[in-house]
XYZ file of C-alpha atoms in Angstrom:
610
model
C -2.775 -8.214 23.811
C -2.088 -5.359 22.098
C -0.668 -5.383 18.111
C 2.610 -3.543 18.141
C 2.358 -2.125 14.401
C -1.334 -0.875 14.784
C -0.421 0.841 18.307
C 2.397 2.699 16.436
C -0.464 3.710 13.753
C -2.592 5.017 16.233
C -3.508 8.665 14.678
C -4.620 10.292 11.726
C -2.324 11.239 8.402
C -1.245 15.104 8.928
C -0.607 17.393 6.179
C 3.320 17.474 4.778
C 5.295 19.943 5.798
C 7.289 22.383 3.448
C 10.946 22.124 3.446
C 13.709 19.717 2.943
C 13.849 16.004 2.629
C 15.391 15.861 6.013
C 12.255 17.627 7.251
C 10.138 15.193 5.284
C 11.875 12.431 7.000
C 11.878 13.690 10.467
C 8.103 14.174 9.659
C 7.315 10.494 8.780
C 9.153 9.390 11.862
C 7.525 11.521 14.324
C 4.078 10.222 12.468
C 5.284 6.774 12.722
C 7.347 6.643 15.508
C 4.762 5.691 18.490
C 6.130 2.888 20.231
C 9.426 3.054 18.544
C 11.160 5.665 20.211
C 12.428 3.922 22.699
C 14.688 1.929 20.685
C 15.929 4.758 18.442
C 16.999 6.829 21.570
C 18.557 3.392 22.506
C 20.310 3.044 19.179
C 21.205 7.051 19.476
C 23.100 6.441 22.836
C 24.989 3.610 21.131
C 25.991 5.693 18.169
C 27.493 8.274 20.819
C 29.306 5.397 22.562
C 30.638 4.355 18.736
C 31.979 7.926 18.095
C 34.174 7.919 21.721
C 35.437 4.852 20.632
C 36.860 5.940 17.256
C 38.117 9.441 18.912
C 39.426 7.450 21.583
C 41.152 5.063 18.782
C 42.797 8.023 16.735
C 43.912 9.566 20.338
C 46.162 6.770 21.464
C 47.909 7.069 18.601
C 49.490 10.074 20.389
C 51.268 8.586 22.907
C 52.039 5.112 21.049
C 54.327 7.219 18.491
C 55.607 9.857 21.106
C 55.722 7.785 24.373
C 56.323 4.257 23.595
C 58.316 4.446 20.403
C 60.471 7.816 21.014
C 60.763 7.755 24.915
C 60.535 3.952 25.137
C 58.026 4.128 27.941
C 57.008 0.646 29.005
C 54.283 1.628 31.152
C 52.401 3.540 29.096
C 53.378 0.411 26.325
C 50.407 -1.206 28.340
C 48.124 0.930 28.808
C 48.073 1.430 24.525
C 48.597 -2.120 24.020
C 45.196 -2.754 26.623
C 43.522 0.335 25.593
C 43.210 0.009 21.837
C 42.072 -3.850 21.611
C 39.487 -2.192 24.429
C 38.446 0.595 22.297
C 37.782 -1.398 18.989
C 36.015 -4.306 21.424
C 33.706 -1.139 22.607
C 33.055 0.083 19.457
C 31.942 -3.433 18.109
C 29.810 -4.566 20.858
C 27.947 -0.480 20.535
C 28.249 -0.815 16.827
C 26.331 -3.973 16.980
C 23.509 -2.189 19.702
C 23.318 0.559 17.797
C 22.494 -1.283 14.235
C 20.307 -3.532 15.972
C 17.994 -0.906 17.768
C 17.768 1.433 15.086
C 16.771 -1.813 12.814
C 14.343 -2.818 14.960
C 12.627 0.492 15.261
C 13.126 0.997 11.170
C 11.195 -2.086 10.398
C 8.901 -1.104 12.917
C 7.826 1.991 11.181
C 7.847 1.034 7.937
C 5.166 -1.851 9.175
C 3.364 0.726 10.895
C 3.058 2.851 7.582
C 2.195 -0.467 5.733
C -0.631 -1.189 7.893
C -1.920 2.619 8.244
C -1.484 2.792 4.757
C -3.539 -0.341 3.658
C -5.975 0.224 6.578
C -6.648 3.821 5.436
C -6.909 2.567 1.520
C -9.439 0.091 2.693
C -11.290 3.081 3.987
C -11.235 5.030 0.644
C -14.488 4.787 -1.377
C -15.039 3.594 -5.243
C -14.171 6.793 -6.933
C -10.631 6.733 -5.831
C -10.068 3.485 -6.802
C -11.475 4.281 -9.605
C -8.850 7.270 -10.249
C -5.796 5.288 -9.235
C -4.523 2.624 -10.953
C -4.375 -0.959 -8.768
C -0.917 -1.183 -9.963
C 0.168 2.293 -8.983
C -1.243 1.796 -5.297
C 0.428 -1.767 -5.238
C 3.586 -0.309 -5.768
C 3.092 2.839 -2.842
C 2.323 -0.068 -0.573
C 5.226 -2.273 -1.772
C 7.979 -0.121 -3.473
C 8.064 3.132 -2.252
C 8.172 1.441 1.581
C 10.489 -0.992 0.259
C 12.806 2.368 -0.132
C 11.811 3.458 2.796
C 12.991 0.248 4.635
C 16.367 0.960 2.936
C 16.660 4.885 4.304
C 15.730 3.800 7.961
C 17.525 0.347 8.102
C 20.144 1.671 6.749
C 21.080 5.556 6.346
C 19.502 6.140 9.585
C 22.205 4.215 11.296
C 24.621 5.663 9.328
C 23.847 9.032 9.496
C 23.517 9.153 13.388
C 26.685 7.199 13.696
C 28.824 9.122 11.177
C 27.561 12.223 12.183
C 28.504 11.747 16.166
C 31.889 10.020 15.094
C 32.697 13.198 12.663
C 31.883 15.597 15.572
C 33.835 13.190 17.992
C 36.990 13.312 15.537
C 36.509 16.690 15.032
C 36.762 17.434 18.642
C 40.103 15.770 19.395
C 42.025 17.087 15.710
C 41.060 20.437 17.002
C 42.011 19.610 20.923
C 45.133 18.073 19.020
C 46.107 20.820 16.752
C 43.304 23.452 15.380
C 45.777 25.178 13.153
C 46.222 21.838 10.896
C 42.584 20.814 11.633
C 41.421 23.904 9.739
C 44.021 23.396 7.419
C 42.789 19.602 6.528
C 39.398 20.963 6.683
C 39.232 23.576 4.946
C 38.176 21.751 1.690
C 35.174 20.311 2.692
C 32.656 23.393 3.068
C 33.257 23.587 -1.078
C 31.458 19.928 -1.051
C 28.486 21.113 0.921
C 26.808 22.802 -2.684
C 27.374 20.516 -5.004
C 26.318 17.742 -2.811
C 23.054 19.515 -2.470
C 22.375 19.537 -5.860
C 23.081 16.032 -6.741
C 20.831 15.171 -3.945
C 17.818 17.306 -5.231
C 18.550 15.685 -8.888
C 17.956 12.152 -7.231
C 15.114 13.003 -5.572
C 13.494 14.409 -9.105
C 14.897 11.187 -10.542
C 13.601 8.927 -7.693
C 9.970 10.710 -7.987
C 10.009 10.253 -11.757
C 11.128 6.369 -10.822
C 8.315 5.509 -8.642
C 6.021 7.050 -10.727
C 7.102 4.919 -13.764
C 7.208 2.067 -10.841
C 3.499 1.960 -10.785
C 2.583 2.393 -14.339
C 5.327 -0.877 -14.853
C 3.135 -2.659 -12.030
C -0.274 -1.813 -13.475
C 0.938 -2.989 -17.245
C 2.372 -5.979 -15.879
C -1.160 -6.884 -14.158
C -3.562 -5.876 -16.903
C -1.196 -8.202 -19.259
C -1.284 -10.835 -16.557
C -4.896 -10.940 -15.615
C -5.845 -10.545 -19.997
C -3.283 -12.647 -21.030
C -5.942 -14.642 -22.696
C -7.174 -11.503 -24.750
C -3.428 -10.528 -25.311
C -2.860 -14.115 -26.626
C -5.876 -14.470 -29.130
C -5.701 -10.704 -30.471
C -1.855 -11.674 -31.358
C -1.191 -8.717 -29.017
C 1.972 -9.925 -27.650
C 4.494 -7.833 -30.090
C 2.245 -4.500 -29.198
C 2.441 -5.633 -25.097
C 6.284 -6.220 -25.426
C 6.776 -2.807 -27.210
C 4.528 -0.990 -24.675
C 6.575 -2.596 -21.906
C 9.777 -2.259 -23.221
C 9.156 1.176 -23.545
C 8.336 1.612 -19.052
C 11.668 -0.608 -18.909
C 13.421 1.922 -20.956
C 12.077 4.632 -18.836
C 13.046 2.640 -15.439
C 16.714 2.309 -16.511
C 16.974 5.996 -17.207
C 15.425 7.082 -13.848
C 17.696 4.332 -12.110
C 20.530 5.194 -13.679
C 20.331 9.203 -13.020
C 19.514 8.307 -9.283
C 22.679 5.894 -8.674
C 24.847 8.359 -11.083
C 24.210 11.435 -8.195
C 25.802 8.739 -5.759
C 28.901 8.238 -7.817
C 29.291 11.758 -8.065
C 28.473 12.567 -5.092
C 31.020 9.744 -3.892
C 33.653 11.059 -6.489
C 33.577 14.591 -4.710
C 34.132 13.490 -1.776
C 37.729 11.304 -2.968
C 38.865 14.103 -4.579
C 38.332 16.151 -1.478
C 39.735 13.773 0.737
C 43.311 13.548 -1.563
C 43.404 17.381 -0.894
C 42.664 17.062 2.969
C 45.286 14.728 3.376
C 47.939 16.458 1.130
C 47.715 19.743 3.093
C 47.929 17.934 6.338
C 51.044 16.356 5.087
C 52.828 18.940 3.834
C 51.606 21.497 6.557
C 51.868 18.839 9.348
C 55.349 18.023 7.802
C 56.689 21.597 8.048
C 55.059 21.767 11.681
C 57.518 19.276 12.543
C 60.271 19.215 11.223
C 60.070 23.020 12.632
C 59.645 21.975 15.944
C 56.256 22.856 16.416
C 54.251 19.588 17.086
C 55.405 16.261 17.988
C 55.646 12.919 15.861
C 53.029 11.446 17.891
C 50.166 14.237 17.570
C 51.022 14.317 13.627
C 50.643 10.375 13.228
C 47.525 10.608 15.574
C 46.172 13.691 13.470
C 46.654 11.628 10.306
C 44.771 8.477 11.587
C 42.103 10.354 12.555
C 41.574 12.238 9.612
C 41.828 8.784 8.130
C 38.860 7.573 10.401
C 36.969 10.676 9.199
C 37.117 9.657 5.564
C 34.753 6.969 5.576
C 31.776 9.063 7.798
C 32.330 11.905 5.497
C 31.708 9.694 2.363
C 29.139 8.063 3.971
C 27.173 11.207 4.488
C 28.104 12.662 0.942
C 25.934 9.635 -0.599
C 23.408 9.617 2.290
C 21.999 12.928 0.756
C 20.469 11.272 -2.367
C 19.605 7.977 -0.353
C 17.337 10.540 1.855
C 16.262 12.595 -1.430
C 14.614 9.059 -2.207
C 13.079 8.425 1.070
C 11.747 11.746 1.136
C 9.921 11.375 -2.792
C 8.638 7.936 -1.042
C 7.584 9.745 2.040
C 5.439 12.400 -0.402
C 3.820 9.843 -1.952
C 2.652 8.007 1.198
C 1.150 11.113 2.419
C -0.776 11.874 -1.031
C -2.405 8.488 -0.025
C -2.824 9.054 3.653
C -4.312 12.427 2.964
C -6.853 11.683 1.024
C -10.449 11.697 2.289
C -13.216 9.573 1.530
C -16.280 11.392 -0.252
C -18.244 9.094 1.589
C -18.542 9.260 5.264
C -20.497 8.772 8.333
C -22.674 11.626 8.781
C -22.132 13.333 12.426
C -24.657 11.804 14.619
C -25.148 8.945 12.731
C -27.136 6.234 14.008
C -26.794 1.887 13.423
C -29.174 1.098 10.815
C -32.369 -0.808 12.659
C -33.527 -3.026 9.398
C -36.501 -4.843 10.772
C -38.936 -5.291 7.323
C -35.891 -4.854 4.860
C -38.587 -2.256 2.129
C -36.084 -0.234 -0.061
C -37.286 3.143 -0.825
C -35.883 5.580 -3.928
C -37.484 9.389 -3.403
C -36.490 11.519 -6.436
C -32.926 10.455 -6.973
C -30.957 11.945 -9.239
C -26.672 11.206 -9.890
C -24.394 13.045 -11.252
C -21.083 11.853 -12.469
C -18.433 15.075 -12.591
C -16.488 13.311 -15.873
C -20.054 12.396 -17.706
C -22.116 14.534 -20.229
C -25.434 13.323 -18.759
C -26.554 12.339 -15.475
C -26.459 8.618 -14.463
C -30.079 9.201 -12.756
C -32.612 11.145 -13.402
C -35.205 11.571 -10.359
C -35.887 8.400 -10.129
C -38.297 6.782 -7.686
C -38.926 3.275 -7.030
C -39.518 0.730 -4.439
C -38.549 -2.688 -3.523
C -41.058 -4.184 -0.890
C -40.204 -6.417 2.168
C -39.692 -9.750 1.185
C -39.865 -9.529 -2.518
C -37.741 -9.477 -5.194
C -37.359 -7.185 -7.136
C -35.614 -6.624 -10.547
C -33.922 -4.199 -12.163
C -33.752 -4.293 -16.331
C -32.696 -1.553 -19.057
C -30.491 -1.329 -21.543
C -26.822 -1.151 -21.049
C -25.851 2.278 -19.053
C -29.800 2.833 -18.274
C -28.474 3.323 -14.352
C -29.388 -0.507 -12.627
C -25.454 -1.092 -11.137
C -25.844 2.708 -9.876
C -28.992 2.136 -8.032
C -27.590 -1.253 -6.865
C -24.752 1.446 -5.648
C -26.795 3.874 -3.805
C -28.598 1.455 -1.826
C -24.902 -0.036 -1.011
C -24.531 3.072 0.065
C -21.306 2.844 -1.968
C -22.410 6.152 -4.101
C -24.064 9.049 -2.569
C -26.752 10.641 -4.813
C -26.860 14.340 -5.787
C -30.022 15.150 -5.093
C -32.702 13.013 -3.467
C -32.620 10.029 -0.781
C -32.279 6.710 -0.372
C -34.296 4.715 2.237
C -34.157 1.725 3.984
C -37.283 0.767 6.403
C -37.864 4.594 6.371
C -34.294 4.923 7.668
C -32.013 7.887 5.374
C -28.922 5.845 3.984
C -27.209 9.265 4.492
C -27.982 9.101 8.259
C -26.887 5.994 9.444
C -23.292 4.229 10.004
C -22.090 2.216 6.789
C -20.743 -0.481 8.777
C -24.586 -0.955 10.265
C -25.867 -0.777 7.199
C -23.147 -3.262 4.990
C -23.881 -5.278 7.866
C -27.484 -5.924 6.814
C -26.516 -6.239 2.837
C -25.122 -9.176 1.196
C -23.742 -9.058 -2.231
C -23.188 -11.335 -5.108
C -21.986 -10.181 -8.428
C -20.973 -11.494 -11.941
C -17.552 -11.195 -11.805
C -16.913 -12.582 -8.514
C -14.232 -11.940 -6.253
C -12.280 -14.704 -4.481
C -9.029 -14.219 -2.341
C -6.076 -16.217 -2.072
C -6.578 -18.728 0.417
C -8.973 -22.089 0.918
C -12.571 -22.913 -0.440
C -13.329 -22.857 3.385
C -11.616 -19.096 4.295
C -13.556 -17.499 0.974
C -17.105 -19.094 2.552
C -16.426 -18.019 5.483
C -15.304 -14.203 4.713
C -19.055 -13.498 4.820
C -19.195 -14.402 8.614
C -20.587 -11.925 10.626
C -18.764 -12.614 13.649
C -15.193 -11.815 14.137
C -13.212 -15.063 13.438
C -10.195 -16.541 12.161
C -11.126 -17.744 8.550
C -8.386 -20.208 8.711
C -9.275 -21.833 11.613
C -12.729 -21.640 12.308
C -14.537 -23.147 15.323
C -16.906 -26.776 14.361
C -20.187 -24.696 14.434
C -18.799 -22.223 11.758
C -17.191 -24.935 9.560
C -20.813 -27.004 9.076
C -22.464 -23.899 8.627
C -19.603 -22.972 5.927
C -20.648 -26.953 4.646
C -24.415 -25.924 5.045
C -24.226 -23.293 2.542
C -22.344 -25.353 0.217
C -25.034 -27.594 -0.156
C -27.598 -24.684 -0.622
C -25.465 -23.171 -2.844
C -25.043 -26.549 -4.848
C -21.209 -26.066 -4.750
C -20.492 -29.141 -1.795
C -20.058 -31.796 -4.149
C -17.682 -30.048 -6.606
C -15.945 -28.788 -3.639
C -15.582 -32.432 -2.072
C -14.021 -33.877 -5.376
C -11.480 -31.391 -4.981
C -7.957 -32.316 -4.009
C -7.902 -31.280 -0.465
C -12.074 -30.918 -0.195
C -12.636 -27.305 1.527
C -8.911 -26.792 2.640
C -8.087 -26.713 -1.116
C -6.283 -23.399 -2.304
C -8.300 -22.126 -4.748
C -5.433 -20.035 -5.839
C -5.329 -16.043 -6.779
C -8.715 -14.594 -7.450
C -10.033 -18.429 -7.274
C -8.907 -18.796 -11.178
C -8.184 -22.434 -10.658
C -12.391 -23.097 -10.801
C -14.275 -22.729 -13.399
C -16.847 -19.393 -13.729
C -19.644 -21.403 -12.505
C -17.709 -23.120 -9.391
C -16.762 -19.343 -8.624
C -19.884 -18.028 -8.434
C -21.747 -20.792 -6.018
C -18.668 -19.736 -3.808
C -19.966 -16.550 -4.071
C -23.707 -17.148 -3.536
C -22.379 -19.477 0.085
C -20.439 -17.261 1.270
C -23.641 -14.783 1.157
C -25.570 -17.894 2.684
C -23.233 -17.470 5.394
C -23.545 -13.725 5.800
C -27.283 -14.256 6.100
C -28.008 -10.824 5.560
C -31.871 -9.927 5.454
C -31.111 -7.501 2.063
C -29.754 -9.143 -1.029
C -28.596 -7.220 -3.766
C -27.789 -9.372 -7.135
C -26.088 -7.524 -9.960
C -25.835 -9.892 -13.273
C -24.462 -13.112 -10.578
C -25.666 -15.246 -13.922
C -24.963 -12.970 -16.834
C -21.723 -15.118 -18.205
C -22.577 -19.115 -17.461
C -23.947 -21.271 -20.011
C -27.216 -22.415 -19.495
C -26.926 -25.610 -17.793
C -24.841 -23.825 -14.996
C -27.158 -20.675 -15.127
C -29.688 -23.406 -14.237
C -28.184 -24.517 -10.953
C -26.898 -21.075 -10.189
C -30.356 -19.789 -10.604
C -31.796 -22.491 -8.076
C -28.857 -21.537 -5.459
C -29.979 -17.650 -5.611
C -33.532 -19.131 -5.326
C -32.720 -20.776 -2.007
C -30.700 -17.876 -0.865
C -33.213 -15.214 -1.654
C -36.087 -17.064 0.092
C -37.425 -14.834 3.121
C -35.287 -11.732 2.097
C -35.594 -8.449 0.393
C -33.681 -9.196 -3.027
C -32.923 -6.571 -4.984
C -32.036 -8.003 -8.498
C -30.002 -6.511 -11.859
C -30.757 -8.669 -14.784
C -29.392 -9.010 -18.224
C -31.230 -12.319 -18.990
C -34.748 -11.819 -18.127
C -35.776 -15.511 -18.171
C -33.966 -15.400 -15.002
C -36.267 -12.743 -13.585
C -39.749 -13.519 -15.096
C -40.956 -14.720 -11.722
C -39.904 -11.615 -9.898
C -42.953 -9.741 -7.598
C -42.064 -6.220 -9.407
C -39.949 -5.160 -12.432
C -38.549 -2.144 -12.553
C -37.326 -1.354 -16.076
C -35.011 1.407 -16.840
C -33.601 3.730 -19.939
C -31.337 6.881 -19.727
C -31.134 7.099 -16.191
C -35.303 7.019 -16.074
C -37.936 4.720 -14.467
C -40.028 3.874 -17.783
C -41.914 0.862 -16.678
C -42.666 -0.980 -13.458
C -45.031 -3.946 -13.083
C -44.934 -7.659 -13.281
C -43.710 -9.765 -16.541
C -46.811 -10.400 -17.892
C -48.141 -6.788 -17.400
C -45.239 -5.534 -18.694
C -44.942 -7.846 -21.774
C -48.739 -6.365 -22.215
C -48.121 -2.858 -22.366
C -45.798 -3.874 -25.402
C -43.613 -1.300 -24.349
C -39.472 -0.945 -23.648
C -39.897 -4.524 -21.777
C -41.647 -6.317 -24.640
C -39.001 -5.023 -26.980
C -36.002 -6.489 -24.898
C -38.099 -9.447 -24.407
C -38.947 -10.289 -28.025
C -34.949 -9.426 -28.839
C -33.754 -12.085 -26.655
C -36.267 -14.239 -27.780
C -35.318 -13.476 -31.410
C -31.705 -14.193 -30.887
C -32.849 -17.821 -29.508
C -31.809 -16.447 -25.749
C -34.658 -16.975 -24.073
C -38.413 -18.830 -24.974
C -41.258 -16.823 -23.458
């Protein structure tokens, strides 16, 4: 069965055009629209069926006032006294199809620009994560569609229902009396300018507010998720005062946005007491002279009264598009951006059968740093064997880690896997055959159970698993030595572990981590720091767990405590982005060079007994 928000996201992001926020708008919902468009055309037809209704409303207001009342005509008494009731009945029950169809396909957009917009993040790589704030894309995803709800749930309707009713009105003043139509009239073209202009002000103002929107987000989360560090540096006056400050800035961008709709709004009354002034004096004249009836003059006025309200509708509707168009810019700055990373044409499923990891002559290059991150380096990790990677901090371990993730690309050299060119094979083939644990671990929201089983290889729901998947979840608990902390919990492996898991402790965390790569039973295991920040006791059982886990696979290992690689086939030790040293510990503790040095350090500082 198909998934009615990911149908309507079938396609690729297209590049904005330039011109108005209308053309912005009309942009996102031809992007979005896909299976939608039924129920705006729908909704459309309704809003056409809303306008007669009105016209037909301010029309039999004609013959009520000339018919009925001055000629006393009881026949056509019924037909105003069955027709009106009729025509409001018609315009509520195409009111209410209209509003319902065009919410319906609103929604539906905005979900599919949700999910294209989250499914195309998750397809960014590191470095634009790295150049965009969490808090700023948190608040694309949830804020700026959040406005865009409001401009298609809401102005949408209005401004295909106000705009047929105005033409519909418009249609029967002039069929009633175009002299005193362009009379009432006449005032409104001066509106068109100003109107404009308050609308591009609110769209500056409603750029400058989501901006400010995502730097408020990303404060509040950094404060959130360090509230610890905020608390014991006494940081708490310096947080408020940087806050306050965002807050500030949010009131002022709020404020200038929702002023341009009072304006905007004000225009429009003082326009409207004008209109209607004219029409009485001229209308007035027009018949006491002999030239129009009663009737047409009341019917003019009531539809000129049924005007007002679409007129001042639309006046406001400028600046409420002005926002969904900003919104609309920044959900394309997202949607087209391109991954530096990518599948290279041709590209072929990684076969891993031995698991060997081959560096040739890699160098990286960062674009922001003074020296390179690598600097030629070759190495090798054989099948089977672990392998560790040591240095001082910012020698370049977590970038090789990287390359052979394939989540970095290097500038110049290549990266090999069974002989097989990172470069030219799929990512997903090759993530496939890589598990991953690291020191600061990542849990989701959910259950023990869903965050062991988000390593599963096979497609399945998390959070309700078939049997064979839940033992094997219960299996790697026990290898992991995290089964019997996770049975004294509340609810066992249904237990919510809560956001990011922070209701275990560091140690409970990472065993979590370390089954939930038991589960993904990947034959290449890359281990960057998992133990760096337990004590020792917990290092202890940790260590055993990544024993177990690493048994029969090709571990590739960055280490800040070397105790906990001293029994590693092959050291690699790096410094500056170089290779320096490679051998075993005691070989390297023998050449008494960069090795020994770290080694005797953490000895010296009582970290680690040789």
């Amino acid at each position: 069965m198909s998934d009615p928000v990911m149908d309507g996201a079938a396609g690729g992001a297209r590049r904005l055009p330039i011109g108005q926020a209308g053309a912005l708008v009309w942009h996102f919902t031809r992007t979005m629209g896909g299976r939608w468009w039924p129920w705006m055309v729908a909704g459309g037809l309704a809003m056409l069926v809303v306008a007669g209704a009105t016209s037909l409303t301010a029309w039999l207001m004609k013959p009520a006032v000339d018919e009925v009342l001055a000629a006393q005509n009881r026949s056509m008494m019924w037909v105003v006294g069955l027709g009106l009731p009729g025509a409001f009945a018609l315009k509520g029950i195409a009111n209410y199809a209209q509003r319902a169809c065009m919410l319906y396909a609103g929604l539906g957009m905005v979900a599919t620009a949700r999910a294209r917009l989250f499914g195309h993040l998750l397809g960014l790589d590191l470095a634009f994560f790295q150049r965009h704030p969490i808090g700023d894309l948190a608040s694309r995803l949830v804020n700026d569609l959040d406005t865009l709800k409001t401009t298609f749930t809401s102005t949408a309707i209005a401004l295909g229902r106000d705009v047929a009713t105005l033409v519909a009105l418009f249609a029967t003043l002039m069929a009633m009396d175009w002299e005193l139509t362009l009379a009432g009239l006449a005032v409104f073209p001066a509106l068109v300018l100003p109107v404009l202009a308050l609308g591009r002000r609110a769209r500056r103002q409603t750029t400058a507010l989501q901006e400010t929107l995502g730097r408020y987000d990303a404060m509040l989360q950094q404060t959130f998720v360090g509230i610890r560090v905020v608390k014991v540096f006494g940081t708490p006056a310096i947080e408020r005062a940087r806050v306050h400050g965002v807050v500030l800035e949010l009131f002022e961008s709020m404020f200038q946005v929702e002023r341009a709709k009072i304006l905007a709004s004000l225009l429009v009354e003082i326009a409207a007491g004008i209109a209607v002034t004219t029409v009485v004096l001229y209308g007035g004249h027009r018949v006491i002279a002999g030239d129009t009836t009663p009737g047409t003059f009341f019917s003019f006025i009531t539809a000129l009264i049924l005007a007002y309200r679409p007129i001042k509708k639309l006046a406001g509707l400028n600046a409420v598009i002005q926002e969904g168009a900003a919104a609309i810019q920044r959900l394309f700055e997202v949607l087209d951006s391109r991954p530096s990373l990518r599948d290279a044409p041709g590209a072929r499923p990684l076969v891993a059968s031995a698991g060997a990891i081959r560096l040739e002559d890699v160098r990286v290059t960062h674009a922001d740093a003074p020296t390179p991150a690598l600097c030629g380096v070759s190495l090798d990790v054989p099948a089977g064997a672990k392998v560790a990677l040591v240095g001082p901090s910012g020698a370049g371990k977590s970038t090789v880690l990287n390359l052979v993730a394939r989540l970095l690309d290097p500038s110049a050299g290549r990266v090999l896997i069974d002989g097989q060119d990172t470069a030219a094979v799929t990512r997903a083939s090759l993530w496939r055959h890589l598990a991953l644990v690291t020191q600061d671990v990542t849990l989701f929201e959910g259950s023990v159970l869903e965050n062991i089983l988000f390593g599963c290889p096979e497609p399945i729901d998390p959070r309700d698993p078939p049997p064979p998947w839940r033992a094997r979840a219960e299996e790697a608990a026990r290898a992991a030595e995290a089964h019997d902390f996770i049975a004294a919990l509340p609810e066992g492996y249904a237990t919510q572990i809560g956001e990011s898991g922070l209701r275990l402790s560091g140690g409970q965390r990472q065993r979590i981590a370390i089954a939930r790569a038991m589960v993904k039973d990947a034959p290449l295991l890359l281990l960057d720091e998992a133990t760096a920040a337990l004590d020792r006791d917990t290092e202890r059982r940790v260590q055993a767990a990544l024993d177990r886990l690493g048994a029969g696979r090709t571990t590739l290992v960055v280490a800040h405590r070397l105790s906990t690689i001293r029994d590693a086939d092959l050291i690699h030790v790096l410094d500056q982005g170089r290779l320096v040293e490679s051998g075993r510990h005691a070989d390297l503790l023998a050449r008494d060079g960069l090795y020994a040095r770290l080694w005797a350090t953490q000895g010296a500082n009582g970290a680690d007994e040789p």
